[in-house]
Amino acid sequence: MQIFPYGQAEIDHLKRHDKKLGAAMDALGMLERRVTPDLFAALLRSIVAQQISTKAVDTIWGRLRGKVGEVTPQAIAGLDVADIQQCGMSMRKAGYIKGIAEAAARGWIDLSRLPELADEEIITTLSSLPGVGVWTAEMLLIHSLCRPDVVSWGDLAIRRGMMTLYGLKTLTRIQFDRYRKRYSPHGSVASIYLWALSAR
């Protein structure tokens, strides 16, 4: 299992710039966040995962892999939408997955080039795909490309973690952006801790 890479330098920076986050990091200890370097597989899995439980995702993903073996653009593009849907997802999700696979297989989008691009360029490129929004693209920046400075406003759990950390009943975008600037350039590590706080 590969995990998001961070160490003492990132921890020390965050502790210096945000005392409350630093105290939470001390209490929680080192956290491991799993990453999936295969961007295509990570992208498809993120579509499967929208609005369903982790257990359901694992079941559906297992069925999809059972149909094709290795999850590649060519293998998924070769399936009918009905075959994908029979793995246990909605027809709409199945259509998104088929569309993304065809775009990658036919070269309409070159996922191999994404690591060369800036975060915003990656978000714009991925958001052009069917079923992929800004939040999904931001999650891929963290969980596939291991980008260091991602704190997603669109992630409810991150916002809930902030509210827990700072004792807030509501969180405005202005407050969110102020905290995010404090965390930079190690926002992704802050996100990992905010997720943990939201789950407590």
mmCIF file of C-alpha atoms in Angstrom:
data_model
loop_
_atom_site.group_PDB
_atom_site.id
_atom_site.type_symbol
_atom_site.label_atom_id
_atom_site.label_comp_id
_atom_site.label_asym_id
_atom_site.label_seq_id
_atom_site.Cartn_x
_atom_site.Cartn_y
_atom_site.Cartn_z
ATOM 1 C CA MET A 1 0.000 0.000 0.000
ATOM 2 C CA GLN A 2 1.321 3.431 -0.936
ATOM 3 C CA ILE A 3 0.617 6.364 1.376
ATOM 4 C CA PHE A 4 0.718 10.138 0.984
ATOM 5 C CA PRO A 5 4.333 11.228 1.604
ATOM 6 C CA TYR A 6 5.021 13.734 4.371
ATOM 7 C CA GLY A 7 7.352 14.047 7.316
ATOM 8 C CA GLN A 8 8.723 16.276 10.042
ATOM 9 C CA ALA A 9 9.268 19.344 7.826
ATOM 10 C CA GLU A 10 5.571 19.514 6.907
ATOM 11 C CA ILE A 11 4.494 18.840 10.496
ATOM 12 C CA ASP A 12 6.791 21.537 11.894
ATOM 13 C CA HIS A 13 5.571 24.104 9.355
ATOM 14 C CA LEU A 14 1.904 23.482 10.157
ATOM 15 C CA LYS A 15 2.537 23.559 13.914
ATOM 16 C CA ARG A 16 4.343 26.905 13.607
ATOM 17 C CA HIS A 17 1.583 28.500 11.557
ATOM 18 C CA ASP A 18 -1.484 27.107 13.340
ATOM 19 C CA LYS A 19 -1.302 26.259 17.037
ATOM 20 C CA LYS A 20 -4.722 24.574 17.159
ATOM 21 C CA LEU A 21 -3.916 22.359 14.199
ATOM 22 C CA GLY A 22 -0.531 21.610 15.771
ATOM 23 C CA ALA A 23 -2.190 20.455 18.994
ATOM 24 C CA ALA A 24 -4.556 18.213 17.003
ATOM 25 C CA MET A 25 -1.605 16.743 15.097
ATOM 26 C CA ASP A 26 0.143 15.938 18.375
ATOM 27 C CA ALA A 27 -3.014 14.227 19.649
ATOM 28 C CA LEU A 28 -3.601 12.227 16.452
ATOM 29 C CA GLY A 29 0.029 11.293 15.699
ATOM 30 C CA MET A 30 1.245 10.403 12.220
ATOM 31 C CA LEU A 31 -1.632 9.556 9.889
ATOM 32 C CA GLU A 32 -1.485 7.371 6.791
ATOM 33 C CA ARG A 33 -3.559 8.288 3.752
ATOM 34 C CA ARG A 34 -3.659 5.717 0.981
ATOM 35 C CA VAL A 35 -2.833 6.870 -2.544
ATOM 36 C CA THR A 36 -3.401 5.243 -5.944
ATOM 37 C CA PRO A 37 -0.664 6.250 -8.411
ATOM 38 C CA ASP A 38 -2.612 4.795 -11.386
ATOM 39 C CA LEU A 39 -4.521 7.946 -12.354
ATOM 40 C CA PHE A 40 -6.988 6.198 -14.669
ATOM 41 C CA ALA A 41 -7.979 3.607 -12.057
ATOM 42 C CA ALA A 42 -8.174 6.314 -9.378
ATOM 43 C CA LEU A 43 -10.399 8.428 -11.635
ATOM 44 C CA LEU A 44 -12.828 5.592 -12.334
ATOM 45 C CA ARG A 45 -12.933 4.552 -8.695
ATOM 46 C CA SER A 46 -13.752 8.137 -7.717
ATOM 47 C CA ILE A 47 -16.775 8.032 -10.056
ATOM 48 C CA VAL A 48 -17.903 4.726 -8.538
ATOM 49 C CA ALA A 49 -17.478 6.195 -5.031
ATOM 50 C CA GLN A 50 -19.741 9.203 -5.509
ATOM 51 C CA GLN A 51 -22.488 9.160 -2.842
ATOM 52 C CA ILE A 52 -22.083 5.517 -1.754
ATOM 53 C CA SER A 53 -20.362 3.729 1.135
ATOM 54 C CA THR A 54 -16.780 2.474 1.064
ATOM 55 C CA LYS A 55 -18.034 -1.114 1.381
ATOM 56 C CA ALA A 56 -20.283 -0.691 -1.672
ATOM 57 C CA VAL A 57 -17.380 0.850 -3.623
ATOM 58 C CA ASP A 58 -15.151 -2.149 -2.837
ATOM 59 C CA THR A 59 -17.883 -4.570 -3.979
ATOM 60 C CA ILE A 60 -18.559 -2.737 -7.263
ATOM 61 C CA TRP A 61 -14.862 -2.250 -7.959
ATOM 62 C CA GLY A 62 -14.235 -5.958 -7.399
ATOM 63 C CA ARG A 63 -16.943 -6.847 -9.923
ATOM 64 C CA LEU A 64 -15.553 -4.402 -12.484
ATOM 65 C CA ARG A 65 -12.064 -5.843 -12.107
ATOM 66 C CA GLY A 66 -13.584 -9.316 -12.420
ATOM 67 C CA LYS A 67 -14.874 -8.381 -15.881
ATOM 68 C CA VAL A 68 -11.632 -6.946 -17.244
ATOM 69 C CA GLY A 69 -8.760 -8.094 -14.994
ATOM 70 C CA GLU A 70 -6.562 -5.011 -15.181
ATOM 71 C CA VAL A 71 -8.464 -1.719 -15.277
ATOM 72 C CA THR A 72 -7.119 0.035 -18.378
ATOM 73 C CA PRO A 73 -8.737 2.511 -20.805
ATOM 74 C CA GLN A 74 -8.799 -0.089 -23.579
ATOM 75 C CA ALA A 75 -10.334 -2.801 -21.388
ATOM 76 C CA ILE A 76 -13.102 -0.575 -19.992
ATOM 77 C CA ALA A 77 -13.799 1.066 -23.370
ATOM 78 C CA GLY A 78 -14.351 -2.438 -24.762
ATOM 79 C CA LEU A 79 -17.280 -3.056 -22.393
ATOM 80 C CA ASP A 80 -20.882 -2.138 -23.107
ATOM 81 C CA VAL A 81 -22.440 0.426 -20.779
ATOM 82 C CA ALA A 82 -24.858 -2.317 -19.659
ATOM 83 C CA ASP A 83 -21.907 -4.544 -18.667
ATOM 84 C CA ILE A 84 -20.502 -1.740 -16.520
ATOM 85 C CA GLN A 85 -23.910 -0.967 -15.004
ATOM 86 C CA GLN A 86 -24.369 -4.632 -14.009
ATOM 87 C CA CYS A 87 -21.426 -4.259 -11.607
ATOM 88 C CA GLY A 88 -23.888 -2.494 -9.323
ATOM 89 C CA MET A 89 -23.984 1.176 -10.278
ATOM 90 C CA SER A 90 -26.458 3.527 -11.918
ATOM 91 C CA MET A 91 -26.657 3.725 -15.687
ATOM 92 C CA ARG A 92 -25.514 7.353 -15.453
ATOM 93 C CA LYS A 93 -22.315 6.396 -13.600
ATOM 94 C CA ALA A 94 -21.733 3.548 -16.045
ATOM 95 C CA GLY A 95 -22.034 6.058 -18.896
ATOM 96 C CA TYR A 96 -19.493 8.367 -17.253
ATOM 97 C CA ILE A 97 -17.035 5.501 -16.826
ATOM 98 C CA LYS A 98 -17.455 4.360 -20.422
ATOM 99 C CA GLY A 99 -17.023 7.952 -21.653
ATOM 100 C CA ILE A 100 -13.836 8.524 -19.653
ATOM 101 C CA ALA A 101 -12.379 5.202 -20.819
ATOM 102 C CA GLU A 102 -13.113 6.025 -24.467
ATOM 103 C CA ALA A 103 -11.600 9.506 -24.099
ATOM 104 C CA ALA A 104 -8.395 7.998 -22.659
ATOM 105 C CA ALA A 105 -8.264 5.042 -25.076
ATOM 106 C CA ARG A 106 -8.715 7.256 -28.146
ATOM 107 C CA GLY A 107 -6.262 9.901 -26.971
ATOM 108 C CA TRP A 108 -8.832 12.664 -26.507
ATOM 109 C CA ILE A 109 -7.277 13.162 -23.085
ATOM 110 C CA ASP A 110 -3.690 12.251 -22.213
ATOM 111 C CA LEU A 111 -3.623 11.327 -18.534
ATOM 112 C CA SER A 112 0.116 10.642 -18.707
ATOM 113 C CA ARG A 113 0.731 14.371 -19.265
ATOM 114 C CA LEU A 114 -1.166 15.516 -16.184
ATOM 115 C CA PRO A 115 1.784 15.236 -13.757
ATOM 116 C CA GLU A 116 3.550 17.920 -15.832
ATOM 117 C CA LEU A 117 0.721 20.432 -15.325
ATOM 118 C CA ALA A 118 -0.064 22.890 -12.537
ATOM 119 C CA ASP A 119 -2.892 22.016 -10.140
ATOM 120 C CA GLU A 120 -5.386 24.423 -11.721
ATOM 121 C CA GLU A 121 -4.626 23.106 -15.216
ATOM 122 C CA ILE A 122 -5.215 19.544 -14.005
ATOM 123 C CA ILE A 123 -8.539 20.538 -12.418
ATOM 124 C CA THR A 124 -9.642 22.228 -15.667
ATOM 125 C CA THR A 125 -8.606 19.210 -17.769
ATOM 126 C CA LEU A 126 -10.238 16.592 -15.545
ATOM 127 C CA SER A 127 -13.397 18.666 -15.049
ATOM 128 C CA SER A 128 -13.956 18.554 -18.807
ATOM 129 C CA LEU A 129 -14.621 14.803 -18.526
ATOM 130 C CA PRO A 130 -18.169 13.497 -18.020
ATOM 131 C CA GLY A 131 -19.024 13.009 -14.350
ATOM 132 C CA VAL A 132 -15.881 14.717 -13.059
ATOM 133 C CA GLY A 133 -16.274 17.912 -11.050
ATOM 134 C CA VAL A 134 -13.833 20.165 -9.244
ATOM 135 C CA TRP A 135 -14.045 18.144 -6.007
ATOM 136 C CA THR A 136 -13.251 14.863 -7.789
ATOM 137 C CA ALA A 137 -10.298 16.493 -9.541
ATOM 138 C CA GLU A 138 -9.011 17.884 -6.232
ATOM 139 C CA MET A 139 -9.242 14.451 -4.601
ATOM 140 C CA LEU A 140 -7.169 13.013 -7.453
ATOM 141 C CA LEU A 141 -4.572 15.737 -6.926
ATOM 142 C CA ILE A 142 -4.109 14.408 -3.386
ATOM 143 C CA HIS A 143 -4.813 10.697 -3.703
ATOM 144 C CA SER A 144 -3.164 9.976 -7.040
ATOM 145 C CA LEU A 145 -0.726 12.761 -7.888
ATOM 146 C CA CYS A 146 0.296 13.497 -4.256
ATOM 147 C CA ARG A 147 0.140 17.254 -4.798
ATOM 148 C CA PRO A 148 1.221 19.012 -1.583
ATOM 149 C CA ASP A 149 -1.148 21.972 -1.254
ATOM 150 C CA VAL A 150 -4.787 20.954 -1.748
ATOM 151 C CA VAL A 151 -7.548 21.964 0.683
ATOM 152 C CA SER A 152 -10.943 21.474 -0.945
ATOM 153 C CA TRP A 153 -13.822 23.856 -0.177
ATOM 154 C CA GLY A 154 -16.081 21.327 -1.908
ATOM 155 C CA ASP A 155 -15.218 18.606 0.633
ATOM 156 C CA LEU A 156 -17.820 18.560 3.394
ATOM 157 C CA ALA A 157 -15.609 16.538 5.740
ATOM 158 C CA ILE A 158 -12.746 19.042 5.446
ATOM 159 C CA ARG A 159 -15.118 21.908 6.261
ATOM 160 C CA ARG A 160 -16.535 19.908 9.182
ATOM 161 C CA GLY A 161 -12.991 19.226 10.412
ATOM 162 C CA MET A 162 -12.216 22.955 10.339
ATOM 163 C CA MET A 163 -15.373 23.729 12.281
ATOM 164 C CA THR A 164 -14.455 21.108 14.881
ATOM 165 C CA LEU A 165 -10.867 22.361 15.126
ATOM 166 C CA TYR A 166 -11.766 26.020 15.591
ATOM 167 C CA GLY A 167 -15.034 25.573 17.495
ATOM 168 C CA LEU A 168 -17.209 27.100 14.767
ATOM 169 C CA LYS A 169 -20.936 26.567 14.177
ATOM 170 C CA THR A 170 -20.679 27.842 10.604
ATOM 171 C CA LEU A 171 -17.791 28.346 8.192
ATOM 172 C CA THR A 172 -17.717 31.059 5.538
ATOM 173 C CA ARG A 173 -15.620 30.902 2.397
ATOM 174 C CA ILE A 174 -13.595 33.868 3.698
ATOM 175 C CA GLN A 175 -12.750 31.992 6.923
ATOM 176 C CA PHE A 176 -11.939 28.849 4.955
ATOM 177 C CA ASP A 177 -9.555 30.723 2.651
ATOM 178 C CA ARG A 178 -7.823 32.347 5.627
ATOM 179 C CA TYR A 179 -7.129 28.948 7.202
ATOM 180 C CA ARG A 180 -6.070 27.462 3.879
ATOM 181 C CA LYS A 181 -3.465 30.221 3.446
ATOM 182 C CA ARG A 182 -2.077 29.389 6.895
ATOM 183 C CA TYR A 183 -1.554 25.773 5.865
ATOM 184 C CA SER A 184 0.133 26.560 2.524
ATOM 185 C CA PRO A 185 2.323 25.107 1.044
ATOM 186 C CA HIS A 186 1.398 21.932 2.967
ATOM 187 C CA GLY A 187 -2.377 22.085 2.673
ATOM 188 C CA SER A 188 -2.721 18.434 1.683
ATOM 189 C CA VAL A 189 -1.225 17.310 5.004
ATOM 190 C CA ALA A 190 -3.619 19.672 6.802
ATOM 191 C CA SER A 191 -6.466 18.078 4.819
ATOM 192 C CA ILE A 192 -5.447 14.619 6.046
ATOM 193 C CA TYR A 193 -5.734 15.818 9.645
ATOM 194 C CA LEU A 194 -8.985 17.699 9.019
ATOM 195 C CA TRP A 195 -10.516 14.493 7.621
ATOM 196 C CA ALA A 196 -9.476 12.670 10.774
ATOM 197 C CA LEU A 197 -10.970 15.408 12.964
ATOM 198 C CA SER A 198 -14.272 15.315 11.067
ATOM 199 C CA ALA A 199 -14.614 11.585 11.761
ATOM 200 C CA ARG A 200 -14.256 11.916 15.561
#
